[in-house]
mmCIF file of C-alpha atoms in Angstrom:
data_model
loop_
_atom_site.group_PDB
_atom_site.id
_atom_site.type_symbol
_atom_site.label_atom_id
_atom_site.label_comp_id
_atom_site.label_asym_id
_atom_site.label_seq_id
_atom_site.Cartn_x
_atom_site.Cartn_y
_atom_site.Cartn_z
ATOM 1 C CA MET A 892 18.938 -5.670 108.195
ATOM 2 C CA VAL A 893 21.442 -4.091 110.405
ATOM 3 C CA ARG A 894 23.538 -6.099 112.345
ATOM 4 C CA LEU A 895 25.828 -4.392 114.743
ATOM 5 C CA PRO A 896 29.097 -6.055 116.846
ATOM 6 C CA LEU A 897 28.105 -6.107 120.450
ATOM 7 C CA PRO A 898 30.255 -3.663 122.555
ATOM 8 C CA GLN A 899 33.483 -5.468 124.191
ATOM 9 C CA ARG A 900 31.966 -5.325 127.788
ATOM 10 C CA PHE A 901 28.970 -7.827 126.368
ATOM 11 C CA ILE A 902 31.004 -10.514 125.309
ATOM 12 C CA SER A 903 32.437 -13.216 127.518
ATOM 13 C CA SER A 904 36.342 -13.484 127.718
ATOM 14 C CA LYS A 905 35.546 -17.097 129.169
ATOM 15 C CA SER A 906 33.598 -18.344 126.589
ATOM 16 C CA THR A 907 35.513 -20.766 123.853
ATOM 17 C CA THR A 908 32.054 -21.907 122.225
ATOM 18 C CA PRO A 909 31.800 -20.241 118.490
ATOM 19 C CA ILE A 910 28.999 -17.871 118.515
ATOM 20 C CA GLN A 911 27.732 -20.414 115.503
ATOM 21 C CA GLN A 912 27.279 -23.395 117.814
ATOM 22 C CA SER A 913 25.461 -21.365 120.117
ATOM 23 C CA ARG A 914 22.717 -20.841 117.626
ATOM 24 C CA ASN A 915 21.968 -24.620 117.163
ATOM 25 C CA PRO A 916 18.142 -25.538 117.904
ATOM 26 C CA SER A 917 17.696 -27.827 120.893
ATOM 27 C CA PRO A 918 18.325 -31.299 120.424
ATOM 28 C CA LEU A 919 15.012 -32.133 121.995
ATOM 29 C CA ARG A 920 13.079 -30.512 119.184
ATOM 30 C CA SER A 921 12.732 -30.910 115.609
ATOM 31 C CA PRO A 922 15.222 -29.801 112.973
ATOM 32 C CA MET A 923 12.463 -28.149 111.332
ATOM 33 C CA GLU A 924 12.582 -25.413 113.925
ATOM 34 C CA SER A 925 15.708 -24.223 112.845
ATOM 35 C CA THR A 926 14.338 -22.931 109.786
ATOM 36 C CA LEU A 927 12.083 -20.703 111.930
ATOM 37 C CA THR A 928 14.142 -17.117 113.556
ATOM 38 C CA LEU A 929 12.818 -14.608 115.765
ATOM 39 C CA LYS A 930 12.789 -11.228 113.797
ATOM 40 C CA VAL A 931 12.964 -8.183 116.112
ATOM 41 C CA ASN A 932 12.513 -4.764 115.224
ATOM 42 C CA VAL A 933 13.800 -1.928 117.888
ATOM 43 C CA ILE A 934 12.114 1.135 117.092
ATOM 44 C CA LYS A 935 12.618 3.586 119.985
ATOM 45 C CA GLY A 936 12.319 4.559 123.205
ATOM 46 C CA ARG A 937 10.968 7.122 125.090
ATOM 47 C CA ASP A 938 10.988 8.881 128.832
ATOM 48 C CA LEU A 939 14.024 6.866 129.556
ATOM 49 C CA ALA A 940 15.657 7.704 132.825
ATOM 50 C CA ALA A 941 18.317 10.611 132.956
ATOM 51 C CA LYS A 942 21.891 9.201 133.919
ATOM 52 C CA ASP A 943 24.151 11.934 133.205
ATOM 53 C CA ARG A 944 24.473 14.968 135.301
ATOM 54 C CA GLY A 945 23.095 17.045 132.274
ATOM 55 C CA GLY A 946 19.711 15.480 132.840
ATOM 56 C CA THR A 947 19.910 12.995 129.372
ATOM 57 C CA SER A 948 21.506 9.559 128.866
ATOM 58 C CA ASP A 949 23.492 7.656 126.474
ATOM 59 C CA PRO A 950 20.834 4.666 125.996
ATOM 60 C CA TYR A 951 21.298 1.575 123.927
ATOM 61 C CA LEU A 952 19.235 -1.638 124.302
ATOM 62 C CA VAL A 953 20.639 -5.164 124.502
ATOM 63 C CA VAL A 954 18.391 -7.786 123.598
ATOM 64 C CA SER A 955 19.031 -11.240 124.287
ATOM 65 C CA LEU A 956 17.441 -14.627 124.002
ATOM 66 C CA GLY A 957 19.430 -17.349 125.887
ATOM 67 C CA SER A 958 23.193 -17.371 124.367
ATOM 68 C CA ALA A 959 22.206 -14.793 121.655
ATOM 69 C CA ARG A 960 22.837 -10.900 122.207
ATOM 70 C CA GLU A 961 22.161 -7.941 119.938
ATOM 71 C CA SER A 962 22.390 -4.448 120.981
ATOM 72 C CA THR A 963 21.415 -1.289 119.650
ATOM 73 C CA PRO A 964 23.863 1.769 119.059
ATOM 74 C CA THR A 965 24.416 4.387 121.571
ATOM 75 C CA ILE A 966 22.119 7.471 120.910
ATOM 76 C CA SER A 967 24.042 10.124 122.599
ATOM 77 C CA LYS A 968 22.418 12.652 124.736
ATOM 78 C CA THR A 969 18.565 11.800 124.609
ATOM 79 C CA LEU A 970 15.642 10.277 126.686
ATOM 80 C CA ASN A 971 13.746 9.452 123.759
ATOM 81 C CA PRO A 972 16.313 7.656 121.203
ATOM 82 C CA ASP A 973 15.349 6.446 117.962
ATOM 83 C CA TRP A 974 17.170 2.927 116.507
ATOM 84 C CA ASN A 975 15.068 1.240 113.903
ATOM 85 C CA VAL A 976 17.001 -1.647 114.268
ATOM 86 C CA THR A 977 16.190 -5.081 113.191
ATOM 87 C CA PHE A 978 17.497 -8.255 114.831
ATOM 88 C CA GLU A 979 17.161 -11.919 113.832
ATOM 89 C CA LEU A 980 17.291 -14.295 117.039
ATOM 90 C CA PRO A 981 17.734 -18.265 116.551
ATOM 91 C CA PRO A 982 14.736 -20.584 118.267
ATOM 92 C CA LYS A 983 15.367 -22.182 121.329
ATOM 93 C CA TRP A 984 13.797 -23.546 124.377
ATOM 94 C CA TYR A 985 15.023 -21.986 127.359
ATOM 95 C CA THR A 986 14.053 -22.163 131.175
ATOM 96 C CA LEU A 987 12.767 -19.154 132.733
ATOM 97 C CA GLU A 988 14.239 -17.622 135.675
ATOM 98 C CA SER A 989 14.703 -14.349 137.517
ATOM 99 C CA LYS A 990 18.037 -12.417 137.613
ATOM 100 C CA ARG A 991 16.854 -9.866 140.040
ATOM 101 C CA ARG A 992 18.940 -9.277 143.239
ATOM 102 C CA ARG A 993 17.727 -7.891 146.196
ATOM 103 C CA GLY A 994 19.947 -5.668 148.740
ATOM 104 C CA LYS A 995 22.597 -4.536 146.293
ATOM 105 C CA LYS A 996 24.367 -1.116 147.531
ATOM 106 C CA LYS A 997 23.395 0.521 143.917
ATOM 107 C CA GLU A 998 20.169 -0.255 142.889
ATOM 108 C CA SER A 999 19.523 0.160 138.981
ATOM 109 C CA ILE A 1000 16.886 2.284 138.073
ATOM 110 C CA VAL A 1001 15.149 1.475 134.661
ATOM 111 C CA SER A 1002 12.010 3.637 133.551
ATOM 112 C CA GLY A 1003 10.602 4.621 130.039
ATOM 113 C CA GLN A 1004 9.271 2.560 127.446
ATOM 114 C CA ILE A 1005 10.515 0.775 124.390
ATOM 115 C CA LEU A 1006 8.609 -0.140 121.287
ATOM 116 C CA ILE A 1007 9.838 -3.321 120.027
ATOM 117 C CA GLN A 1008 8.009 -5.582 117.539
ATOM 118 C CA PHE A 1009 8.263 -8.952 116.481
ATOM 119 C CA SER A 1010 8.075 -11.115 113.598
ATOM 120 C CA LEU A 1011 8.362 -15.234 112.662
ATOM 121 C CA VAL A 1012 10.247 -15.779 109.593
ATOM 122 C CA ASP A 1013 10.683 -18.904 107.664
ATOM 123 C CA THR A 1014 14.443 -18.961 106.635
ATOM 124 C CA ALA A 1015 13.665 -22.161 104.258
ATOM 125 C CA ASN A 1016 10.948 -20.467 102.390
ATOM 126 C CA LEU A 1017 11.659 -16.464 102.258
ATOM 127 C CA GLY A 1018 8.385 -16.123 99.970
ATOM 128 C CA ALA A 1019 6.284 -18.146 102.619
ATOM 129 C CA ASN A 1020 3.063 -16.157 103.155
ATOM 130 C CA PRO A 1021 2.088 -15.372 107.252
ATOM 131 C CA ALA A 1022 -0.665 -17.928 106.866
ATOM 132 C CA ASP A 1023 2.014 -20.647 105.622
ATOM 133 C CA THR A 1024 4.369 -19.698 108.271
ATOM 134 C CA TYR A 1025 1.793 -19.412 111.237
ATOM 135 C CA ARG A 1026 0.825 -22.934 110.228
ATOM 136 C CA LYS A 1027 4.489 -24.074 110.408
ATOM 137 C CA PHE A 1028 4.693 -22.251 113.644
ATOM 138 C CA ARG A 1029 1.555 -24.346 115.299
ATOM 139 C CA SER A 1030 2.754 -27.428 113.655
ATOM 140 C CA ILE A 1031 6.109 -27.283 116.170
ATOM 141 C CA VAL A 1032 4.397 -26.046 118.923
ATOM 142 C CA CYS A 1033 1.291 -28.584 118.744
ATOM 143 C CA ALA A 1034 3.747 -31.011 118.758
ATOM 144 C CA ALA A 1035 5.731 -29.961 121.413
ATOM 145 C CA GLU A 1036 2.377 -29.642 123.521
ATOM 146 C CA GLU A 1037 1.146 -33.171 122.637
ATOM 147 C CA GLU A 1038 4.779 -34.409 123.710
ATOM 148 C CA ASP A 1039 4.714 -32.340 127.167
ATOM 149 C CA ASP A 1040 0.567 -33.957 127.516
ATOM 150 C CA ALA A 1041 1.759 -37.528 126.971
ATOM 151 C CA ALA A 1042 4.650 -36.846 129.509
ATOM 152 C CA LEU A 1043 1.844 -35.607 131.734
ATOM 153 C CA ASP A 1044 -0.443 -38.252 131.353
ATOM 154 C CA SER A 1045 2.120 -40.755 132.337
ATOM 155 C CA VAL A 1046 3.048 -39.018 135.314
ATOM 156 C CA ASP A 1047 -0.823 -38.546 136.132
ATOM 157 C CA GLN A 1048 -1.255 -42.406 135.635
ATOM 158 C CA ASP A 1049 1.981 -43.037 137.748
ATOM 159 C CA GLU A 1050 0.169 -41.181 140.242
ATOM 160 C CA ASN A 1051 -3.256 -42.949 140.246
ATOM 161 C CA ASP A 1052 -1.709 -46.180 140.590
ATOM 162 C CA LYS A 1053 0.287 -45.123 143.899
ATOM 163 C CA ASP A 1054 -2.984 -44.044 145.145
ATOM 164 C CA GLU A 1055 -4.675 -47.502 144.308
ATOM 165 C CA GLU A 1056 -1.941 -49.153 145.881
ATOM 166 C CA THR A 1057 -1.961 -47.947 149.464
ATOM 167 C CA SER A 1058 -4.745 -46.895 151.038
ATOM 168 C CA ASP A 1059 -5.034 -45.573 154.827
ATOM 169 C CA GLU A 1060 -8.477 -46.785 155.284
ATOM 170 C CA THR A 1061 -9.759 -50.358 156.473
ATOM 171 C CA ASP A 1062 -12.328 -52.831 154.677
ATOM 172 C CA ASP A 1063 -13.393 -53.848 158.053
ATOM 173 C CA PRO A 1064 -17.337 -52.892 158.712
#
């Protein structure tokens, strides 16, 4: 596996939290999850947007998952880079949100395609076969779904109780 340092422009100068602390699993989930990592293979890009005057680019790719960030090396003067780099990202639950900003003066034009492969790895048992890793993953996901379902059931029950307590209809004939 290749681990590359991030270019200085991606490192926050305001952050005082060591990177190791930012990779702790969510406190709402079980400790078993911390042994699973997401392995990302960044293979290559094709037909990327030309950004240089000569009709080429110096492309690189930043893969981020929450506070974890990894970057490929810059490949000079190409629109079809071959990276063949592998990253391991920590598991963590994140709220999805859009970072798109409308009305900026300078619009970023992004085009082309990136070939990426994801693998789930059990770092506690590197010799685990794919079926065992999948079973462990499913047990984590199913446990989380059961927690979510239980929370939804209690919300539904609360709503039903409110519906039974108040009514706009009268019982008069």
